[in-house]
Amino acid sequence: MSKKHNPVRALFELKQFGEFGDVNPSVTDSATYTFMQAKTMTDTFHGESEGCFLYSRHWNPSNKYLADAMAAMEGTEGAWITASGMGAITSALLQLCKSGDHIVSSLTTYGGTFAFMQNWLPRYNISVSFVDITNLDAVRAAIRPNTKVIYTETMTNPLLQISDIPSLSEIAREKGIKLVVDNTFTPLIVAPALLGADVVVYSLTKFVNGKNDCVAGAICAKQEFINELIDVNAGTAMLLGPVLDPFRSASILKNMHTLHIRMQQHSRNAAFLAEKFRDAGIKVRYPGFEDDPGHLTLRRMMHPAFGFGGMIAIDMETAENASRLMESMELADVGYLAVSLGYFKTLFSNSGKSTSSEVPEELQRQMGMSEGLIRFSVGLDFDIENTWKRIYQCLKETQLLPSGSFA
Ligand SMILES: *Cc1c(COP(=O)(O)O)cnc(C)c1O
């Protein structure tokens, strides 16, 4: 963790007032903006009029406030707010790559990202090699003369592998290419840009907003890249237009100011459940375990106050077992059988049949993803011991508790 940048302090010190001294910034309710002088409009068009807004697809004040908060958290010069995480990922990649280019990506990524790279990019002659991102030799070997980007997630979905961002950044720098990191699972825990990532992308839908009331995304990077993205002549974000509605930006911004408390509670609760599952004899993937393959890498990169994150994955061996347990937990009010994560309630789903169903079953096996994998996004439960009691009861009732379990 960089000594110079403290993400929590940066958010705490943000002063964003509304038009009348409102403690929350005023919400933009306009698509277009008027000028007293025609020249100011022309200058704004060319990005040369600081503090002026032209048209909401390009910039609007509410999105700028949220972007400033994201940039403060990530320690980047700038940021831009998108209408979804996929809007952020696709805009960033299409800005960095053109026909004939190549991407080296982690094989385990969010299902939508995988589908975009595997099925959509090839239509525009951009090719992708998928590698085990924790194998740095494999990453190096996959780089070609036309490679423009190394793409990964800090904590990968759904296997919770940990990317060694400083080492990946070193490889990218050596080869003169960009490192793009999706930090959706680990806000405040890891700040990828401070570890050498060139572009940090987010689905704000998850932990950052934490309310599951909308989808949104962000791209955090050097100001030069943000300016390229929204260039009126050639910017991918400006021209494809995945802009977030300002009302949503305003509500996400308020939720960001409780993110530090929420991440601590998500992490505490996940650590508790991970241990209980393991004690019960169930196979668990949780980067907080000292013997987890990603543990030391995460430890080197993380802000210790925020723990190892709110995600755990358990292996129930078969999809049928996973379904039985999830249905039982839904009835027992453990949480909700639902995709997505970072919500105040616990969410669980069978990745192979849901958020990673875009990944062919053969590849799922290759990446070591069991068909019985249940991914948990552990909620903010006040009484996590009681939540475990409920889960334990479900395991017993569905006869899925391993024999000889002492938990
Ligand atoms: C959900 C998710 C996305 C996609 O975000 P949307 O807001 O649903 O478009 C991308 N990456 C990761 C890691 C995610 O969990």
GROMACS .gro file of C-alpha atoms and ligand atoms in nm:
model
  422
    1MET     CA    1   0.000   0.000   0.000
    2SER     CA    2   0.136   0.339  -0.093
    3LYS     CA    3   0.216   0.553   0.209
    4LYS     CA    4   0.127   0.870   0.025
    5HIS     CA    5  -0.232   0.788  -0.062
    6ASN     CA    6  -0.496   0.708   0.197
    7PRO     CA    7  -0.820   0.628   0.013
    8VAL     CA    8  -1.042   0.663   0.320
    9ARG     CA    9  -0.894   1.000   0.407
   10ALA     CA   10  -0.926   1.115   0.047
   11LEU     CA   11  -1.299   1.033   0.054
   12PHE     CA   12  -1.339   1.188   0.399
   13GLU     CA   13  -1.178   1.510   0.286
   14LEU     CA   14  -1.395   1.549  -0.024
   15LYS     CA   15  -1.593   1.870  -0.003
   16GLN     CA   16  -1.875   1.873  -0.253
   17PHE     CA   17  -2.144   2.127  -0.174
   18GLY     CA   18  -2.473   2.197  -0.348
   19GLU     CA   19  -2.582   2.521  -0.508
   20PHE     CA   20  -2.724   2.666  -0.183
   21GLY     CA   21  -2.468   2.530   0.060
   22ASP     CA   22  -2.644   2.193   0.052
   23VAL     CA   23  -2.431   1.930   0.225
   24ASN     CA   24  -2.496   1.700  -0.069
   25PRO     CA   25  -2.414   1.832  -0.416
   26SER     CA   26  -2.705   1.951  -0.626
   27VAL     CA   27  -2.840   1.696  -0.872
   28THR     CA   28  -2.817   1.775  -1.241
   29ASP     CA   29  -3.160   1.776  -1.399
   30SER     CA   30  -3.055   1.889  -1.745
   31ALA     CA   31  -2.933   1.724  -2.061
   32THR     CA   32  -2.791   2.045  -2.206
   33TYR     CA   33  -2.626   2.362  -2.074
   34THR     CA   34  -2.648   2.722  -2.185
   35PHE     CA   35  -2.367   2.973  -2.235
   36MET     CA   36  -2.359   3.351  -2.218
   37GLN     CA   37  -2.087   3.363  -2.481
   38ALA     CA   38  -2.068   3.160  -2.799
   39LYS     CA   39  -1.692   3.131  -2.770
   40THR     CA   40  -1.717   2.955  -2.432
   41MET     CA   41  -1.935   2.693  -2.601
   42THR     CA   42  -1.677   2.639  -2.874
   43ASP     CA   43  -1.399   2.612  -2.613
   44THR     CA   44  -1.602   2.363  -2.410
   45PHE     CA   45  -1.652   2.155  -2.723
   46HIS     CA   46  -1.278   2.131  -2.756
   47GLY     CA   47  -1.236   2.045  -2.388
   48GLU     CA   48  -1.073   2.379  -2.317
   49SER     CA   49  -1.318   2.536  -2.076
   50GLU     CA   50  -1.258   2.417  -1.722
   51GLY     CA   51  -1.574   2.384  -1.513
   52CYS     CA   52  -1.815   2.423  -1.806
   53PHE     CA   53  -2.057   2.154  -1.913
   54LEU     CA   54  -2.187   2.110  -2.264
   55TYR     CA   55  -2.410   1.806  -2.287
   56SER     CA   56  -2.483   1.531  -2.037
   57ARG     CA   57  -2.355   1.239  -2.247
   58HIS     CA   58  -2.012   1.400  -2.232
   59TRP     CA   59  -2.009   1.524  -1.873
   60ASN     CA   60  -2.263   1.643  -1.621
   61PRO     CA   61  -2.199   1.782  -1.273
   62SER     CA   62  -2.353   1.488  -1.081
   63ASN     CA   63  -2.143   1.234  -1.266
   64LYS     CA   64  -1.839   1.456  -1.219
   65TYR     CA   65  -1.890   1.457  -0.840
   66LEU     CA   66  -1.909   1.078  -0.832
   67ALA     CA   67  -1.613   1.051  -1.071
   68ASP     CA   68  -1.409   1.279  -0.842
   69ALA     CA   69  -1.496   1.055  -0.547
   70MET     CA   70  -1.391   0.743  -0.741
   71ALA     CA   71  -1.065   0.909  -0.848
   72ALA     CA   72  -1.002   1.013  -0.486
   73MET     CA   73  -1.057   0.656  -0.367
   74GLU     CA   74  -0.837   0.503  -0.636
   75GLY     CA   75  -0.568   0.769  -0.626
   76THR     CA   76  -0.602   0.835  -1.000
   77GLU     CA   77  -0.600   1.172  -1.172
   78GLY     CA   78  -0.945   1.121  -1.318
   79ALA     CA   79  -1.247   0.898  -1.363
   80TRP     CA   80  -1.561   0.872  -1.574
   81ILE     CA   81  -1.895   0.724  -1.473
   82THR     CA   82  -2.074   0.466  -1.691
   83ALA     CA   83  -2.425   0.325  -1.696
   84SER     CA   84  -2.299  -0.024  -1.599
   85GLY     CA   85  -1.984  -0.214  -1.517
   86MET     CA   86  -1.994  -0.364  -1.866
   87GLY     CA   87  -2.017  -0.010  -2.004
   88ALA     CA   88  -1.691   0.068  -1.825
   89ILE     CA   89  -1.511  -0.251  -1.929
   90THR     CA   90  -1.616  -0.240  -2.295
   91SER     CA   91  -1.546   0.134  -2.333
   92ALA     CA   92  -1.201   0.106  -2.177
   93LEU     CA   93  -1.102  -0.195  -2.389
   94LEU     CA   94  -1.237  -0.049  -2.713
   95GLN     CA   95  -1.050   0.273  -2.643
   96LEU     CA   96  -0.724   0.080  -2.601
   97CYS     CA   97  -0.764  -0.173  -2.886
   98LYS     CA   98  -0.842  -0.156  -3.255
   99SER     CA   99  -0.879  -0.414  -3.530
  100GLY     CA  100  -0.571  -0.638  -3.543
  101ASP     CA  101  -0.484  -0.596  -3.175
  102HIS     CA  102  -0.460  -0.864  -2.910
  103ILE     CA  103  -0.546  -0.888  -2.538
  104VAL     CA  104  -0.406  -1.124  -2.274
  105SER     CA  105  -0.680  -1.186  -2.018
  106SER     CA  106  -0.731  -1.385  -1.703
  107LEU     CA  107  -0.934  -1.695  -1.788
  108THR     CA  108  -1.140  -1.648  -1.475
  109THR     CA  109  -1.327  -1.321  -1.510
  110TYR     CA  110  -1.683  -1.201  -1.478
  111GLY     CA  111  -1.899  -1.400  -1.725
  112GLY     CA  112  -2.003  -1.092  -1.923
  113THR     CA  113  -1.642  -0.985  -1.964
  114PHE     CA  114  -1.550  -1.333  -2.080
  115ALA     CA  115  -1.838  -1.337  -2.332
  116PHE     CA  116  -1.740  -0.992  -2.464
  117MET     CA  117  -1.381  -1.104  -2.520
  118GLN     CA  118  -1.460  -1.451  -2.647
  119ASN     CA  119  -1.762  -1.382  -2.870
  120TRP     CA  120  -1.788  -1.012  -2.945
  121LEU     CA  121  -1.436  -0.873  -2.988
  122PRO     CA  122  -1.337  -1.129  -3.257
  123ARG     CA  123  -1.613  -0.985  -3.482
  124TYR     CA  124  -1.400  -0.669  -3.491
  125ASN     CA  125  -1.075  -0.861  -3.537
  126ILE     CA  126  -0.951  -0.816  -3.181
  127SER     CA  127  -0.823  -1.146  -3.045
  128VAL     CA  128  -0.785  -1.258  -2.685
  129SER     CA  129  -0.563  -1.521  -2.520
  130PHE     CA  130  -0.695  -1.647  -2.188
  131VAL     CA  131  -0.436  -1.750  -1.929
  132ASP     CA  132  -0.410  -1.848  -1.565
  133ILE     CA  133  -0.336  -1.496  -1.441
  134THR     CA  134  -0.155  -1.623  -1.131
  135ASN     CA  135   0.103  -1.788  -1.359
  136LEU     CA  136   0.327  -1.495  -1.457
  137ASP     CA  137   0.531  -1.707  -1.700
  138ALA     CA  138   0.210  -1.796  -1.883
  139VAL     CA  139   0.117  -1.427  -1.897
  140ARG     CA  140   0.460  -1.337  -2.040
  141ALA     CA  141   0.448  -1.620  -2.293
  142ALA     CA  142   0.104  -1.515  -2.418
  143ILE     CA  143   0.215  -1.163  -2.510
  144ARG     CA  144   0.256  -1.104  -2.885
  145PRO     CA  145   0.389  -0.809  -3.084
  146ASN     CA  146   0.029  -0.689  -3.134
  147THR     CA  147  -0.075  -0.726  -2.768
  148LYS     CA  148  -0.209  -0.398  -2.629
  149VAL     CA  149  -0.361  -0.495  -2.295
  150ILE     CA  150  -0.325  -0.731  -2.001
  151TYR     CA  151  -0.668  -0.763  -1.843
  152THR     CA  152  -0.750  -0.904  -1.502
  153GLU     CA  153  -0.961  -0.873  -1.187
  154THR     CA  154  -0.792  -0.804  -0.853
  155MET     CA  155  -0.994  -1.090  -0.704
  156THR     CA  156  -1.126  -1.301  -0.989
  157ASN     CA  157  -1.481  -1.416  -1.034
  158PRO     CA  158  -1.586  -1.673  -0.919
  159LEU     CA  159  -1.272  -1.859  -0.806
  160LEU     CA  160  -1.140  -1.569  -0.594
  161GLN     CA  161  -0.789  -1.601  -0.738
  162ILE     CA  162  -0.568  -1.304  -0.654
  163SER     CA  163  -0.385  -1.112  -0.927
  164ASP     CA  164  -0.032  -0.998  -0.847
  165ILE     CA  165  -0.085  -0.643  -0.973
  166PRO     CA  166   0.271  -0.509  -0.914
  167SER     CA  167   0.423  -0.800  -1.110
  168LEU     CA  168   0.165  -0.778  -1.389
  169SER     CA  169   0.230  -0.406  -1.411
  170GLU     CA  170   0.602  -0.471  -1.442
  171ILE     CA  171   0.539  -0.711  -1.731
  172ALA     CA  172   0.308  -0.459  -1.899
  173ARG     CA  173   0.562  -0.180  -1.859
  174GLU     CA  174   0.843  -0.396  -2.001
  175LYS     CA  175   0.634  -0.466  -2.309
  176GLY     CA  176   0.495  -0.114  -2.342
  177ILE     CA  177   0.134  -0.225  -2.302
  178LYS     CA  178  -0.147  -0.133  -2.062
  179LEU     CA  179  -0.267  -0.317  -1.754
  180VAL     CA  180  -0.644  -0.295  -1.701
  181VAL     CA  181  -0.779  -0.418  -1.366
  182ASP     CA  182  -1.140  -0.477  -1.260
  183ASN     CA  183  -1.151  -0.396  -0.887
  184THR     CA  184  -1.523  -0.462  -0.834
  185PHE     CA  185  -1.472  -0.723  -0.556
  186THR     CA  186  -1.215  -0.525  -0.356
  187PRO     CA  187  -1.287  -0.150  -0.326
  188LEU     CA  188  -1.079   0.015  -0.049
  189ILE     CA  189  -0.907  -0.321   0.013
  190VAL     CA  190  -0.685  -0.280  -0.293
  191ALA     CA  191  -0.612   0.032  -0.499
  192PRO     CA  192  -0.479  -0.116  -0.826
  193ALA     CA  193  -0.364   0.214  -0.981
  194LEU     CA  194  -0.130   0.272  -0.688
  195LEU     CA  195   0.021  -0.070  -0.757
  196GLY     CA  196   0.084   0.005  -1.122
  197ALA     CA  197  -0.245  -0.060  -1.307
  198ASP     CA  198  -0.300   0.188  -1.592
  199VAL     CA  199  -0.678   0.168  -1.594
  200VAL     CA  200  -0.909   0.055  -1.312
  201VAL     CA  201  -1.263  -0.046  -1.405
  202TYR     CA  202  -1.555  -0.098  -1.172
  203SER     CA  203  -1.905  -0.228  -1.156
  204LEU     CA  204  -2.041   0.021  -0.902
  205THR     CA  205  -2.352  -0.199  -0.893
  206LYS     CA  206  -2.182  -0.416  -0.633
  207PHE     CA  207  -1.998  -0.311  -0.313
  208VAL     CA  208  -1.947   0.056  -0.401
  209ASN     CA  209  -2.320   0.127  -0.419
  210GLY     CA  210  -2.419  -0.169  -0.204
  211LYS     CA  211  -2.795  -0.129  -0.234
  212ASN     CA  212  -2.878  -0.332  -0.544
  213ASP     CA  213  -3.106  -0.056  -0.666
  214CYS     CA  214  -2.926   0.019  -0.993
  215VAL     CA  215  -2.642  -0.079  -1.226
  216ALA     CA  216  -2.350   0.158  -1.279
  217GLY     CA  217  -1.979   0.156  -1.352
  218ALA     CA  218  -1.662   0.364  -1.351
  219ILE     CA  219  -1.332   0.397  -1.533
  220CYS     CA  220  -1.043   0.541  -1.327
  221ALA     CA  221  -0.717   0.642  -1.494
  222LYS     CA  222  -0.480   0.924  -1.584
  223GLN     CA  223  -0.662   1.238  -1.697
  224GLU     CA  224  -0.516   1.197  -2.045
  225PHE     CA  225  -0.693   0.861  -2.089
  226ILE     CA  226  -1.022   0.997  -1.952
  227ASN     CA  227  -0.997   1.287  -2.200
  228GLU     CA  228  -0.939   1.042  -2.484
  229LEU     CA  229  -1.244   0.841  -2.378
  230ILE     CA  230  -1.473   1.144  -2.395
  231ASP     CA  231  -1.315   1.315  -2.694
  232VAL     CA  232  -1.601   1.438  -2.912
  233ASN     CA  233  -1.435   1.313  -3.231
  234ALA     CA  234  -1.295   0.974  -3.137
  235GLY     CA  235  -1.375   0.893  -2.772
  236THR     CA  236  -1.535   0.552  -2.721
  237ALA     CA  237  -1.737   0.664  -2.420
  238MET     CA  238  -1.855   0.981  -2.591
  239LEU     CA  239  -1.950   0.806  -2.914
  240LEU     CA  240  -2.097   0.479  -2.784
  241GLY     CA  241  -2.270   0.680  -2.511
  242PRO     CA  242  -2.292   0.452  -2.201
  243VAL     CA  243  -2.348   0.743  -1.962
  244LEU     CA  244  -2.516   0.704  -1.622
  245ASP     CA  245  -2.824   0.904  -1.533
  246PRO     CA  246  -2.724   1.187  -1.294
  247PHE     CA  247  -2.995   1.096  -1.039
  248ARG     CA  248  -2.829   0.759  -0.995
  249SER     CA  249  -2.485   0.916  -0.965
  250ALA     CA  250  -2.613   1.132  -0.683
  251SER     CA  251  -2.749   0.835  -0.487
  252ILE     CA  252  -2.436   0.623  -0.542
  253LEU     CA  253  -2.218   0.910  -0.420
  254LYS     CA  254  -2.401   0.917  -0.087
  255ASN     CA  255  -2.365   0.541  -0.049
  256MET     CA  256  -1.991   0.567  -0.113
  257HIS     CA  257  -1.947   0.754   0.212
  258THR     CA  258  -2.045   0.443   0.410
  259LEU     CA  259  -1.833   0.206   0.201
  260HIS     CA  260  -1.549   0.186   0.459
  261ILE     CA  261  -1.784   0.066   0.732
  262ARG     CA  262  -1.960  -0.176   0.502
  263MET     CA  263  -1.637  -0.332   0.369
  264GLN     CA  264  -1.518  -0.397   0.724
  265GLN     CA  265  -1.843  -0.571   0.816
  266HIS     CA  266  -1.860  -0.771   0.490
  267SER     CA  267  -1.503  -0.888   0.553
  268ARG     CA  268  -1.561  -0.976   0.920
  269ASN     CA  269  -1.872  -1.177   0.837
  270ALA     CA  270  -1.712  -1.356   0.542
  271ALA     CA  271  -1.410  -1.452   0.756
  272PHE     CA  272  -1.646  -1.596   1.018
  273LEU     CA  273  -1.851  -1.802   0.771
  274ALA     CA  274  -1.543  -1.922   0.579
  275GLU     CA  275  -1.398  -2.068   0.896
  276LYS     CA  276  -1.725  -2.230   0.998
  277PHE     CA  277  -1.766  -2.391   0.657
  278ARG     CA  278  -1.410  -2.522   0.675
  279ASP     CA  279  -1.460  -2.656   1.026
  280ALA     CA  280  -1.770  -2.833   0.901
  281GLY     CA  281  -1.550  -3.018   0.651
  282ILE     CA  282  -1.669  -2.833   0.343
  283LYS     CA  283  -1.424  -2.723   0.074
  284VAL     CA  284  -1.398  -2.344   0.089
  285ARG     CA  285  -1.214  -2.090  -0.123
  286TYR     CA  286  -1.142  -1.778   0.079
  287PRO     CA  287  -0.834  -1.558   0.026
  288GLY     CA  288  -0.824  -1.481   0.397
  289PHE     CA  289  -0.706  -1.836   0.477
  290GLU     CA  290  -0.332  -1.848   0.531
  291ASP     CA  291  -0.303  -2.154   0.308
  292ASP     CA  292  -0.505  -1.999   0.024
  293PRO     CA  293  -0.283  -1.969  -0.288
  294GLY     CA  294  -0.360  -1.597  -0.319
  295HIS     CA  295  -0.327  -1.511   0.049
  296LEU     CA  296   0.026  -1.369   0.055
  297THR     CA  297  -0.022  -1.180  -0.270
  298LEU     CA  298  -0.335  -1.016  -0.134
  299ARG     CA  299  -0.165  -0.944   0.197
  300ARG     CA  300   0.111  -0.756   0.014
  301MET     CA  301  -0.138  -0.540  -0.176
  302MET     CA  302  -0.418  -0.480   0.071
  303HIS     CA  303  -0.515  -0.211   0.318
  304PRO     CA  304  -0.528  -0.425   0.633
  305ALA     CA  305  -0.817  -0.232   0.789
  306PHE     CA  306  -1.060  -0.373   0.533
  307GLY     CA  307  -0.988  -0.743   0.561
  308PHE     CA  308  -0.999  -1.002   0.286
  309GLY     CA  309  -1.332  -0.907   0.134
  310GLY     CA  310  -1.688  -1.028   0.150
  311MET     CA  311  -1.666  -1.315  -0.097
  312ILE     CA  312  -1.633  -1.686  -0.029
  313ALA     CA  313  -1.688  -1.988  -0.252
  314ILE     CA  314  -1.780  -2.336  -0.131
  315ASP     CA  315  -1.776  -2.657  -0.329
  316MET     CA  316  -2.081  -2.883  -0.298
  317GLU     CA  317  -1.941  -3.118  -0.568
  318THR     CA  318  -2.254  -3.137  -0.787
  319ALA     CA  319  -2.500  -2.882  -0.925
  320GLU     CA  320  -2.785  -3.082  -0.767
  321ASN     CA  321  -2.631  -3.054  -0.420
  322ALA     CA  322  -2.573  -2.684  -0.474
  323SER     CA  323  -2.937  -2.630  -0.575
  324ARG     CA  324  -3.067  -2.822  -0.276
  325LEU     CA  325  -2.858  -2.624  -0.031
  326MET     CA  326  -2.937  -2.287  -0.193
  327GLU     CA  327  -3.312  -2.353  -0.194
  328SER     CA  328  -3.295  -2.457   0.170
  329MET     CA  329  -3.096  -2.144   0.264
  330GLU     CA  330  -3.344  -1.922   0.080
  331LEU     CA  331  -3.631  -2.069   0.287
  332ALA     CA  332  -3.430  -2.039   0.610
  333ASP     CA  333  -3.370  -1.664   0.552
  334VAL     CA  334  -2.993  -1.700   0.527
  335GLY     CA  335  -3.008  -1.457   0.238
  336TYR     CA  336  -3.124  -1.463  -0.122
  337LEU     CA  337  -3.056  -1.703  -0.405
  338ALA     CA  338  -2.957  -1.430  -0.649
  339VAL     CA  339  -2.671  -1.325  -0.872
  340SER     CA  340  -2.473  -1.009  -0.795
  341LEU     CA  341  -2.279  -0.917  -0.484
  342GLY     CA  342  -2.192  -0.645  -0.238
  343TYR     CA  343  -2.550  -0.622  -0.110
  344PHE     CA  344  -2.641  -0.572   0.256
  345LYS     CA  345  -2.805  -0.916   0.255
  346THR     CA  346  -2.614  -1.233   0.181
  347LEU     CA  347  -2.650  -1.342  -0.181
  348PHE     CA  348  -2.558  -1.684  -0.313
  349SER     CA  349  -2.564  -1.849  -0.651
  350ASN     CA  350  -2.418  -2.142  -0.837
  351SER     CA  351  -2.165  -1.971  -1.062
  352GLY     CA  352  -2.152  -2.241  -1.330
  353LYS     CA  353  -2.527  -2.210  -1.386
  354SER     CA  354  -2.549  -1.833  -1.352
  355THR     CA  355  -2.284  -1.560  -1.363
  356SER     CA  356  -2.029  -1.782  -1.534
  357SER     CA  357  -2.272  -1.976  -1.757
  358GLU     CA  358  -2.121  -1.785  -2.052
  359VAL     CA  359  -1.804  -1.987  -1.996
  360PRO     CA  360  -1.832  -2.325  -2.178
  361GLU     CA  361  -1.844  -2.621  -1.936
  362GLU     CA  362  -1.519  -2.761  -2.075
  363LEU     CA  363  -1.341  -2.434  -1.987
  364GLN     CA  364  -1.512  -2.422  -1.648
  365ARG     CA  365  -1.352  -2.758  -1.572
  366GLN     CA  366  -1.017  -2.640  -1.708
  367MET     CA  367  -1.014  -2.339  -1.475
  368GLY     CA  368  -1.093  -2.566  -1.182
  369MET     CA  369  -1.450  -2.450  -1.135
  370SER     CA  370  -1.664  -2.721  -0.980
  371GLU     CA  371  -2.022  -2.752  -1.105
  372GLY     CA  372  -2.122  -2.748  -0.738
  373LEU     CA  373  -1.953  -2.416  -0.663
  374ILE     CA  374  -2.167  -2.177  -0.462
  375ARG     CA  375  -2.040  -1.820  -0.453
  376PHE     CA  376  -2.145  -1.623  -0.145
  377SER     CA  377  -2.144  -1.249  -0.116
  378VAL     CA  378  -2.168  -1.227   0.260
  379GLY     CA  379  -2.400  -0.955   0.386
  380LEU     CA  380  -2.383  -0.704   0.669
  381ASP     CA  381  -2.561  -0.936   0.917
  382PHE     CA  382  -2.543  -0.808   1.273
  383ASP     CA  383  -2.556  -1.159   1.418
  384ILE     CA  384  -2.343  -1.372   1.189
  385GLU     CA  385  -2.334  -1.656   1.443
  386ASN     CA  386  -2.706  -1.688   1.403
  387THR     CA  387  -2.666  -1.686   1.024
  388TRP     CA  388  -2.421  -1.975   1.055
  389LYS     CA  389  -2.665  -2.165   1.277
  390ARG     CA  390  -2.922  -2.133   1.001
  391ILE     CA  391  -2.676  -2.249   0.735
  392TYR     CA  392  -2.570  -2.541   0.953
  393GLN     CA  393  -2.932  -2.643   0.997
  394CYS     CA  394  -2.977  -2.630   0.617
  395LEU     CA  395  -2.668  -2.847   0.567
  396LYS     CA  396  -2.809  -3.100   0.813
  397GLU     CA  397  -3.158  -3.101   0.669
  398THR     CA  398  -3.034  -3.146   0.315
  399GLN     CA  399  -2.794  -3.417   0.436
  400LEU     CA  400  -2.504  -3.230   0.282
  401LEU     CA  401  -2.293  -3.212   0.596
  402PRO     CA  402  -1.982  -3.425   0.542
  403SER     CA  403  -1.976  -3.728   0.770
  404GLY     CA  404  -1.757  -3.683   1.078
  405SER     CA  405  -1.817  -3.308   1.080
  406PHE     CA  406  -1.760  -3.153   1.421
  407ALA     CA  407  -1.880  -2.801   1.358
  408LIG     C1  408  -2.109  -0.745  -1.209
  408LIG     C2  409  -1.971  -0.738  -1.256
  408LIG     C3  410  -1.940  -0.675  -1.377
  408LIG     C4  411  -2.045  -0.617  -1.467
  408LIG     O1  412  -2.107  -0.508  -1.408
  408LIG     P1  413  -2.254  -0.457  -1.443
  408LIG     O2  414  -2.271  -0.340  -1.355
  408LIG     O3  415  -2.348  -0.570  -1.414
  408LIG     O4  416  -2.254  -0.424  -1.589
  408LIG     C5  417  -1.807  -0.669  -1.413
  408LIG     N1  418  -1.709  -0.723  -1.338
  408LIG     C6  419  -1.736  -0.786  -1.223
  408LIG     C7  420  -1.623  -0.843  -1.144
  408LIG     C8  421  -1.867  -0.795  -1.177
  408LIG     O5  422  -1.893  -0.858  -1.062
   0.00000   0.00000   0.00000
